[in-house]
Amino acid sequence: MGRFEWTLDPAFRASNAAAAAASDASASSAPPQPQPRARWRLGALATSGTWDATAPSVFETPMLLSRTRRGEHPHLMPDIMDLLPAEARAFQVSLGHFLDRLGPDHVGNHPNGGRAYFGVRPTCVVLSPRDPIAFETNARNANDDGVFVAGPDGTKPLTVAEYARWIKALQVDAYVSLPDERPCVEVEEVDDDADADAAAAAAAAETARKKVVTAVKRTERWLEACLGADVGGAACLASVQGGSDLALRAEAARNAAARGDAVAGFSIGGLGTFAVVSLRPPLAFNPRPRRLSTSTDAFELHPDIASYGTTLSAGESPGPTRDALIAAVISQLPEDKPRHVTGVSTPLDVIRLVELGVDIMDGAFAHQCTENGYGLCFPLAPKRADGEKEFEPMHAMNEHPDATRHSHQSEFVEETDKDRAIQGGDAWKINLLSLAFKLDARPILPGCDCFTCANHHRAYIHHLLQCHEMTAQILIDAHNAHQYCRFFRAMRRAMREGTFEAFAAFYRDRARRVAGGG
């Protein structure tokens, strides 16, 4: 498509420079290690829009990329997509979904080009080799020829040349350069009751580091190859790897930044790799940490992530370790190009990534909630002193006046911590499979004006889930996508108005107050 242009809001260019100078001055006597600090900024991403270029699009950042399956929203048809905020048409497309028996020509030979293959007319498409929320832990290791990607027909090899053919066929706006992704920590559990052999642990750590060094070098070689390939004018987001090694991360970021205008932005990889954030109810969470043979300390749970499962490696899950890794990368990147991250989870995780300076992230959390029968249920902001409504009106899209009136007249009333815990929910979502909602005539989120909340209630959706009706996922996803887009919009509004710190504090306080809010 040929257009993927990001610009930084000038007001944040000046404020970030001042913040960096103040931070550097205060840390002049400290060891030269990147420290996570607030780098949040607003920007705008311009793309060529729909396949026929009749609707060029501009997205405010920070922004989310909607989860897709084979380039389409997993549950929503075009008519429902039309009712969502415009930013819902920015897609994260995973190439692994296309790796079946049909090659790139099957898509590229579409009468109007590969972009028209997507039925819902996306206005921004970012392609990555793997699915951010489904990565095979037993997949074969990469080699010098390429990586192995999980697809519908099993694990398939993917070379730079084949990747370039797919990029050109799909006519994407931007793509992540082919990465050799390694988990942030090579997990090897040891017996809690026995002391790990120091020599064996050191050898394992050195082996893990050598693998990461090799992965970084491969990723850099493949970036060079991607930049020299025919990709149909798509912009390149340079993948930055490095595992949990701060020095390797910083070096990889510097090398990627040295490409200058050859790259349109950067994708910080290796976060959320080989694991999926748990969506289990908080009562099922086991807070007992595991000891890792490659770490000198047991993994300590960060207070902001009390409901995360332990399937993530220490450097991948939200917390001080990951913050330091991202800070090490961003400190080496130019401020005039966007930063992209996958493996994002709750709204609290989004806020932290924005504080670190991330601009584009995947919206898979909303999709994961849908797949597990959860509806997003949290206020978009604290109540304003001027009495302004928290929920902005959308299109006049309701054909059931009674349902619409019910939704708009209902105020958001917080369930108690006990109720949310018993129902299997947390600070961000309610479990619509819970029998507590069997006769609940309220919409998923009282006060929300999405299609689902305007026309249906919790009891009906609970019934659909119990009957295994696919309509349940359609209705839940329509609400979750709407609510998550509105959350990002509320966050950007707070940034523009200079109230982002209060906005972040509001959600952190909510996570502490409401059960399992991590």
PDB file of C-alpha atoms in Angstrom, residues 241-461:
ATOM      1  CA  GLN A 241      15.413  -8.917  20.253  1.00  0.00           C
ATOM      2  CA  GLY A 242      17.819  -9.682  23.084  1.00  0.00           C
ATOM      3  CA  GLY A 243      16.050 -11.864  25.621  1.00  0.00           C
ATOM      4  CA  SER A 244      16.512 -10.661  29.188  1.00  0.00           C
ATOM      5  CA  ASP A 245      20.002  -9.250  28.608  1.00  0.00           C
ATOM      6  CA  LEU A 246      19.922  -5.455  28.962  1.00  0.00           C
ATOM      7  CA  ALA A 247      23.197  -4.968  27.091  1.00  0.00           C
ATOM      8  CA  LEU A 248      22.088  -7.150  24.172  1.00  0.00           C
ATOM      9  CA  ARG A 249      18.737  -5.378  24.024  1.00  0.00           C
ATOM     10  CA  ALA A 250      20.417  -1.969  23.952  1.00  0.00           C
ATOM     11  CA  GLU A 251      22.920  -3.064  21.301  1.00  0.00           C
ATOM     12  CA  ALA A 252      20.177  -4.547  19.122  1.00  0.00           C
ATOM     13  CA  ALA A 253      18.173  -1.329  19.445  1.00  0.00           C
ATOM     14  CA  ARG A 254      21.168   0.802  18.449  1.00  0.00           C
ATOM     15  CA  ASN A 255      21.823  -1.363  15.402  1.00  0.00           C
ATOM     16  CA  ALA A 256      18.180  -1.168  14.350  1.00  0.00           C
ATOM     17  CA  ALA A 257      18.107   2.608  14.862  1.00  0.00           C
ATOM     18  CA  ALA A 258      21.228   2.929  12.695  1.00  0.00           C
ATOM     19  CA  ARG A 259      19.106   1.890   9.707  1.00  0.00           C
ATOM     20  CA  GLY A 260      17.699   5.416   9.705  1.00  0.00           C
ATOM     21  CA  ASP A 261      14.833   6.091   7.322  1.00  0.00           C
ATOM     22  CA  ALA A 262      15.048   2.578   5.879  1.00  0.00           C
ATOM     23  CA  VAL A 263      12.799   1.503   8.757  1.00  0.00           C
ATOM     24  CA  ALA A 264       9.504   3.165   9.656  1.00  0.00           C
ATOM     25  CA  GLY A 265       9.496   2.075  13.285  1.00  0.00           C
ATOM     26  CA  PHE A 266      10.511  -0.620  15.724  1.00  0.00           C
ATOM     27  CA  SER A 267       8.896  -3.738  17.161  1.00  0.00           C
ATOM     28  CA  ILE A 268      10.157  -4.794  20.588  1.00  0.00           C
ATOM     29  CA  GLY A 269       9.972  -8.583  20.374  1.00  0.00           C
ATOM     30  CA  GLY A 270      10.346 -11.534  22.685  1.00  0.00           C
ATOM     31  CA  LEU A 271       7.702 -10.318  25.156  1.00  0.00           C
ATOM     32  CA  GLY A 272       4.904 -12.783  25.808  1.00  0.00           C
ATOM     33  CA  THR A 273       6.707 -15.417  23.745  1.00  0.00           C
ATOM     34  CA  PHE A 274       5.928 -19.098  24.370  1.00  0.00           C
ATOM     35  CA  ALA A 275       3.213 -18.220  26.870  1.00  0.00           C
ATOM     36  CA  VAL A 276      -0.230 -16.723  27.144  1.00  0.00           C
ATOM     37  CA  VAL A 277      -1.404 -14.461  29.944  1.00  0.00           C
ATOM     38  CA  SER A 278      -3.791 -16.427  32.099  1.00  0.00           C
ATOM     39  CA  LEU A 279      -7.426 -15.384  32.100  1.00  0.00           C
ATOM     40  CA  ARG A 280      -8.346 -17.682  34.965  1.00  0.00           C
ATOM     41  CA  PRO A 281     -10.388 -16.219  37.777  1.00  0.00           C
ATOM     42  CA  PRO A 282      -8.284 -14.714  40.552  1.00  0.00           C
ATOM     43  CA  LEU A 283      -9.348 -17.418  43.029  1.00  0.00           C
ATOM     44  CA  ALA A 284      -7.620 -20.008  40.830  1.00  0.00           C
ATOM     45  CA  PHE A 285      -4.340 -18.126  40.872  1.00  0.00           C
ATOM     46  CA  ASN A 286      -1.462 -19.711  42.747  1.00  0.00           C
ATOM     47  CA  PRO A 287       0.791 -16.883  44.014  1.00  0.00           C
ATOM     48  CA  ARG A 288       3.637 -19.240  44.936  1.00  0.00           C
ATOM     49  CA  PRO A 289       6.566 -18.265  42.665  1.00  0.00           C
ATOM     50  CA  ARG A 290       8.790 -20.748  40.861  1.00  0.00           C
ATOM     51  CA  ARG A 291      12.557 -20.754  41.122  1.00  0.00           C
ATOM     52  CA  LEU A 292      14.392 -20.524  37.842  1.00  0.00           C
ATOM     53  CA  SER A 293      17.823 -22.017  37.374  1.00  0.00           C
ATOM     54  CA  THR A 294      18.879 -19.095  35.154  1.00  0.00           C
ATOM     55  CA  SER A 295      18.018 -16.438  37.691  1.00  0.00           C
ATOM     56  CA  THR A 296      19.772 -15.668  40.943  1.00  0.00           C
ATOM     57  CA  ASP A 297      16.519 -14.703  42.625  1.00  0.00           C
ATOM     58  CA  ALA A 298      13.115 -16.284  42.701  1.00  0.00           C
ATOM     59  CA  PHE A 299      10.600 -14.504  40.515  1.00  0.00           C
ATOM     60  CA  GLU A 300       8.873 -11.904  42.652  1.00  0.00           C
ATOM     61  CA  LEU A 301       5.309 -10.951  41.775  1.00  0.00           C
ATOM     62  CA  HIS A 302       4.843  -7.295  40.956  1.00  0.00           C
ATOM     63  CA  PRO A 303       1.979  -5.692  42.936  1.00  0.00           C
ATOM     64  CA  ASP A 304       0.343  -4.538  39.691  1.00  0.00           C
ATOM     65  CA  ILE A 305      -0.085  -8.093  38.345  1.00  0.00           C
ATOM     66  CA  ALA A 306      -1.763  -9.983  41.142  1.00  0.00           C
ATOM     67  CA  SER A 307      -3.977 -12.031  38.808  1.00  0.00           C
ATOM     68  CA  TYR A 308      -1.417 -13.146  36.240  1.00  0.00           C
ATOM     69  CA  GLY A 309      -0.696 -16.813  35.836  1.00  0.00           C
ATOM     70  CA  THR A 310       2.815 -18.171  36.186  1.00  0.00           C
ATOM     71  CA  THR A 311       3.054 -19.281  32.565  1.00  0.00           C
ATOM     72  CA  LEU A 312       5.144 -16.241  31.633  1.00  0.00           C
ATOM     73  CA  SER A 313       8.885 -16.128  32.020  1.00  0.00           C
ATOM     74  CA  ALA A 314      10.190 -13.605  34.509  1.00  0.00           C
ATOM     75  CA  GLY A 315      11.281 -11.107  31.876  1.00  0.00           C
ATOM     76  CA  GLU A 316       8.086 -11.421  29.843  1.00  0.00           C
ATOM     77  CA  SER A 317       5.410 -10.682  32.412  1.00  0.00           C
ATOM     78  CA  PRO A 318       4.582  -7.130  33.519  1.00  0.00           C
ATOM     79  CA  GLY A 319       6.869  -5.942  36.274  1.00  0.00           C
ATOM     80  CA  PRO A 320      10.244  -4.324  36.965  1.00  0.00           C
ATOM     81  CA  THR A 321      12.228  -6.802  34.833  1.00  0.00           C
ATOM     82  CA  ARG A 322      10.212  -6.216  31.698  1.00  0.00           C
ATOM     83  CA  ASP A 323      10.117  -2.468  32.370  1.00  0.00           C
ATOM     84  CA  ALA A 324      13.915  -2.394  32.444  1.00  0.00           C
ATOM     85  CA  LEU A 325      14.148  -4.396  29.204  1.00  0.00           C
ATOM     86  CA  ILE A 326      11.787  -2.055  27.369  1.00  0.00           C
ATOM     87  CA  ALA A 327      13.520   1.008  28.815  1.00  0.00           C
ATOM     88  CA  ALA A 328      16.892  -0.326  27.645  1.00  0.00           C
ATOM     89  CA  VAL A 329      15.534  -0.584  24.109  1.00  0.00           C
ATOM     90  CA  ILE A 330      13.626   2.696  23.976  1.00  0.00           C
ATOM     91  CA  SER A 331      16.578   4.647  25.358  1.00  0.00           C
ATOM     92  CA  GLN A 332      18.450   3.778  22.132  1.00  0.00           C
ATOM     93  CA  LEU A 333      15.630   4.505  19.683  1.00  0.00           C
ATOM     94  CA  PRO A 334      14.885   7.805  17.938  1.00  0.00           C
ATOM     95  CA  GLU A 335      11.823   9.601  19.219  1.00  0.00           C
ATOM     96  CA  ASP A 336      10.446  10.332  15.748  1.00  0.00           C
ATOM     97  CA  LYS A 337       9.510   6.709  14.981  1.00  0.00           C
ATOM     98  CA  PRO A 338       6.785   4.553  16.581  1.00  0.00           C
ATOM     99  CA  ARG A 339       7.402   1.616  18.932  1.00  0.00           C
ATOM    100  CA  HIS A 340       5.310  -1.547  18.616  1.00  0.00           C
ATOM    101  CA  VAL A 341       4.859  -4.314  21.210  1.00  0.00           C
ATOM    102  CA  THR A 342       2.809  -7.527  21.227  1.00  0.00           C
ATOM    103  CA  GLY A 343       1.882  -9.757  24.140  1.00  0.00           C
ATOM    104  CA  VAL A 344      -0.092  -7.024  25.921  1.00  0.00           C
ATOM    105  CA  SER A 345      -2.687  -7.908  28.506  1.00  0.00           C
ATOM    106  CA  THR A 346      -4.858  -5.897  30.900  1.00  0.00           C
ATOM    107  CA  PRO A 347      -5.578  -2.146  30.820  1.00  0.00           C
ATOM    108  CA  LEU A 348      -3.045  -1.763  33.621  1.00  0.00           C
ATOM    109  CA  ASP A 349      -0.415  -3.360  31.393  1.00  0.00           C
ATOM    110  CA  VAL A 350      -1.364  -0.975  28.582  1.00  0.00           C
ATOM    111  CA  ILE A 351      -0.909   2.020  30.874  1.00  0.00           C
ATOM    112  CA  ARG A 352       2.538   0.859  31.945  1.00  0.00           C
ATOM    113  CA  LEU A 353       3.670   0.308  28.360  1.00  0.00           C
ATOM    114  CA  VAL A 354       2.418   3.763  27.410  1.00  0.00           C
ATOM    115  CA  GLU A 355       4.360   5.238  30.331  1.00  0.00           C
ATOM    116  CA  LEU A 356       7.485   3.571  28.962  1.00  0.00           C
ATOM    117  CA  GLY A 357       6.953   5.098  25.516  1.00  0.00           C
ATOM    118  CA  VAL A 358       5.176   2.380  23.508  1.00  0.00           C
ATOM    119  CA  ASP A 359       2.886   3.697  20.759  1.00  0.00           C
ATOM    120  CA  ILE A 360       1.292   0.655  19.096  1.00  0.00           C
ATOM    121  CA  MET A 361       0.224  -2.574  20.785  1.00  0.00           C
ATOM    122  CA  ASP A 362      -1.962  -5.555  20.040  1.00  0.00           C
ATOM    123  CA  GLY A 363      -5.509  -5.753  21.386  1.00  0.00           C
ATOM    124  CA  ALA A 364      -5.563  -9.501  21.906  1.00  0.00           C
ATOM    125  CA  PHE A 365      -6.676  -9.087  25.532  1.00  0.00           C
ATOM    126  CA  ALA A 366     -10.226  -8.201  24.462  1.00  0.00           C
ATOM    127  CA  HIS A 367     -10.336 -11.236  22.169  1.00  0.00           C
ATOM    128  CA  GLN A 368      -9.019 -13.553  24.880  1.00  0.00           C
ATOM    129  CA  CYS A 369     -11.756 -12.322  27.184  1.00  0.00           C
ATOM    130  CA  THR A 370     -14.368 -13.074  24.526  1.00  0.00           C
ATOM    131  CA  GLU A 371     -13.054 -16.589  23.953  1.00  0.00           C
ATOM    132  CA  ASN A 372     -13.365 -17.314  27.663  1.00  0.00           C
ATOM    133  CA  GLY A 373     -16.842 -15.828  28.136  1.00  0.00           C
ATOM    134  CA  TYR A 374     -15.726 -12.613  29.831  1.00  0.00           C
ATOM    135  CA  GLY A 375     -17.233  -9.198  29.181  1.00  0.00           C
ATOM    136  CA  LEU A 376     -15.114  -6.110  29.817  1.00  0.00           C
ATOM    137  CA  CYS A 377     -16.719  -4.207  32.657  1.00  0.00           C
ATOM    138  CA  PHE A 378     -14.852  -1.213  34.059  1.00  0.00           C
ATOM    139  CA  PRO A 379     -15.360   2.569  34.022  1.00  0.00           C
ATOM    140  CA  LEU A 380     -13.436   4.558  31.451  1.00  0.00           C
ATOM    141  CA  ALA A 381     -12.419   7.301  33.852  1.00  0.00           C
ATOM    142  CA  PRO A 382     -13.225   8.698  37.288  1.00  0.00           C
ATOM    143  CA  LYS A 383     -16.389  10.758  37.415  1.00  0.00           C
ATOM    144  CA  ARG A 384     -15.671  14.275  36.270  1.00  0.00           C
ATOM    145  CA  ALA A 385     -16.350  17.268  38.465  1.00  0.00           C
ATOM    146  CA  ASP A 386     -18.248  18.991  35.636  1.00  0.00           C
ATOM    147  CA  GLY A 387     -20.712  16.113  35.477  1.00  0.00           C
ATOM    148  CA  GLU A 388     -19.756  15.101  31.942  1.00  0.00           C
ATOM    149  CA  LYS A 389     -20.659  11.526  31.038  1.00  0.00           C
ATOM    150  CA  GLU A 390     -17.896   8.974  31.001  1.00  0.00           C
ATOM    151  CA  PHE A 391     -19.221   7.218  27.911  1.00  0.00           C
ATOM    152  CA  GLU A 392     -19.156   9.170  24.670  1.00  0.00           C
ATOM    153  CA  PRO A 393     -22.210   8.679  22.415  1.00  0.00           C
ATOM    154  CA  MET A 394     -21.762   6.660  19.228  1.00  0.00           C
ATOM    155  CA  HIS A 395     -23.868   6.217  16.114  1.00  0.00           C
ATOM    156  CA  ALA A 396     -27.648   6.084  16.333  1.00  0.00           C
ATOM    157  CA  MET A 397     -27.495   2.365  15.823  1.00  0.00           C
ATOM    158  CA  ASN A 398     -30.237   0.907  17.983  1.00  0.00           C
ATOM    159  CA  GLU A 399     -33.410  -0.588  16.628  1.00  0.00           C
ATOM    160  CA  HIS A 400     -34.852  -1.526  20.017  1.00  0.00           C
ATOM    161  CA  PRO A 401     -35.818   1.724  21.809  1.00  0.00           C
ATOM    162  CA  ASP A 402     -36.660  -0.017  25.072  1.00  0.00           C
ATOM    163  CA  ALA A 403     -33.261  -1.689  25.238  1.00  0.00           C
ATOM    164  CA  THR A 404     -31.554   1.579  24.340  1.00  0.00           C
ATOM    165  CA  ARG A 405     -33.401   3.481  27.035  1.00  0.00           C
ATOM    166  CA  HIS A 406     -32.569   0.787  29.560  1.00  0.00           C
ATOM    167  CA  SER A 407     -28.875   0.932  28.712  1.00  0.00           C
ATOM    168  CA  HIS A 408     -28.600   4.701  28.874  1.00  0.00           C
ATOM    169  CA  GLN A 409     -30.602   5.090  32.073  1.00  0.00           C
ATOM    170  CA  SER A 410     -28.607   2.459  33.912  1.00  0.00           C
ATOM    171  CA  GLU A 411     -25.690   3.834  35.888  1.00  0.00           C
ATOM    172  CA  PHE A 412     -22.475   1.916  36.349  1.00  0.00           C
ATOM    173  CA  VAL A 413     -22.738   0.262  39.753  1.00  0.00           C
ATOM    174  CA  GLU A 414     -19.646  -1.592  40.909  1.00  0.00           C
ATOM    175  CA  GLU A 415     -20.112  -5.147  42.110  1.00  0.00           C
ATOM    176  CA  THR A 416     -18.473  -5.786  45.436  1.00  0.00           C
ATOM    177  CA  ASP A 417     -15.085  -7.461  45.599  1.00  0.00           C
ATOM    178  CA  LYS A 418     -16.749 -10.551  46.985  1.00  0.00           C
ATOM    179  CA  ASP A 419     -19.331 -10.714  44.203  1.00  0.00           C
ATOM    180  CA  ARG A 420     -16.738 -10.316  41.458  1.00  0.00           C
ATOM    181  CA  ALA A 421     -14.544 -13.006  42.997  1.00  0.00           C
ATOM    182  CA  ILE A 422     -17.422 -15.448  43.421  1.00  0.00           C
ATOM    183  CA  GLN A 423     -18.541 -14.843  39.846  1.00  0.00           C
ATOM    184  CA  GLY A 424     -15.027 -15.451  38.519  1.00  0.00           C
ATOM    185  CA  GLY A 425     -14.320 -11.904  37.407  1.00  0.00           C
ATOM    186  CA  ASP A 426     -11.794  -9.255  38.328  1.00  0.00           C
ATOM    187  CA  ALA A 427     -11.230  -5.511  38.020  1.00  0.00           C
ATOM    188  CA  TRP A 428     -11.610  -5.539  34.230  1.00  0.00           C
ATOM    189  CA  LYS A 429     -14.116  -8.227  33.337  1.00  0.00           C
ATOM    190  CA  ILE A 430     -17.132 -10.214  34.481  1.00  0.00           C
ATOM    191  CA  ASN A 431     -17.617 -13.927  33.886  1.00  0.00           C
ATOM    192  CA  LEU A 432     -20.842 -14.144  31.886  1.00  0.00           C
ATOM    193  CA  LEU A 433     -20.912 -17.920  32.313  1.00  0.00           C
ATOM    194  CA  SER A 434     -21.567 -17.417  36.018  1.00  0.00           C
ATOM    195  CA  LEU A 435     -25.029 -18.401  37.214  1.00  0.00           C
ATOM    196  CA  ALA A 436     -25.148 -15.058  39.003  1.00  0.00           C
ATOM    197  CA  PHE A 437     -26.151 -13.518  35.656  1.00  0.00           C
ATOM    198  CA  LYS A 438     -28.890 -16.013  34.823  1.00  0.00           C
ATOM    199  CA  LEU A 439     -31.633 -13.446  35.514  1.00  0.00           C
ATOM    200  CA  ASP A 440     -29.591 -10.251  35.282  1.00  0.00           C
ATOM    201  CA  ALA A 441     -31.446  -7.820  32.998  1.00  0.00           C
ATOM    202  CA  ARG A 442     -28.631  -5.261  32.914  1.00  0.00           C
ATOM    203  CA  PRO A 443     -26.365  -4.814  29.890  1.00  0.00           C
ATOM    204  CA  ILE A 444     -22.795  -6.077  30.176  1.00  0.00           C
ATOM    205  CA  LEU A 445     -21.681  -2.577  31.144  1.00  0.00           C
ATOM    206  CA  PRO A 446     -24.491  -0.270  32.271  1.00  0.00           C
ATOM    207  CA  GLY A 447     -24.131   3.088  30.567  1.00  0.00           C
ATOM    208  CA  CYS A 448     -22.274   1.658  27.561  1.00  0.00           C
ATOM    209  CA  ASP A 449     -23.849   2.441  24.178  1.00  0.00           C
ATOM    210  CA  CYS A 450     -22.293  -0.292  22.071  1.00  0.00           C
ATOM    211  CA  PHE A 451     -24.550  -2.469  19.920  1.00  0.00           C
ATOM    212  CA  THR A 452     -24.606  -5.293  22.465  1.00  0.00           C
ATOM    213  CA  CYS A 453     -25.338  -3.201  25.544  1.00  0.00           C
ATOM    214  CA  ALA A 454     -27.967  -1.173  23.697  1.00  0.00           C
ATOM    215  CA  ASN A 455     -29.939  -4.234  22.612  1.00  0.00           C
ATOM    216  CA  HIS A 456     -29.177  -7.186  24.900  1.00  0.00           C
ATOM    217  CA  HIS A 457     -28.650  -7.998  28.556  1.00  0.00           C
ATOM    218  CA  ARG A 458     -26.436 -10.244  30.621  1.00  0.00           C
ATOM    219  CA  ALA A 459     -29.067 -12.946  31.118  1.00  0.00           C
ATOM    220  CA  TYR A 460     -29.527 -13.409  27.366  1.00  0.00           C
ATOM    221  CA  ILE A 461     -25.790 -13.631  26.742  1.00  0.00           C
TER     222      ILE A 461
END
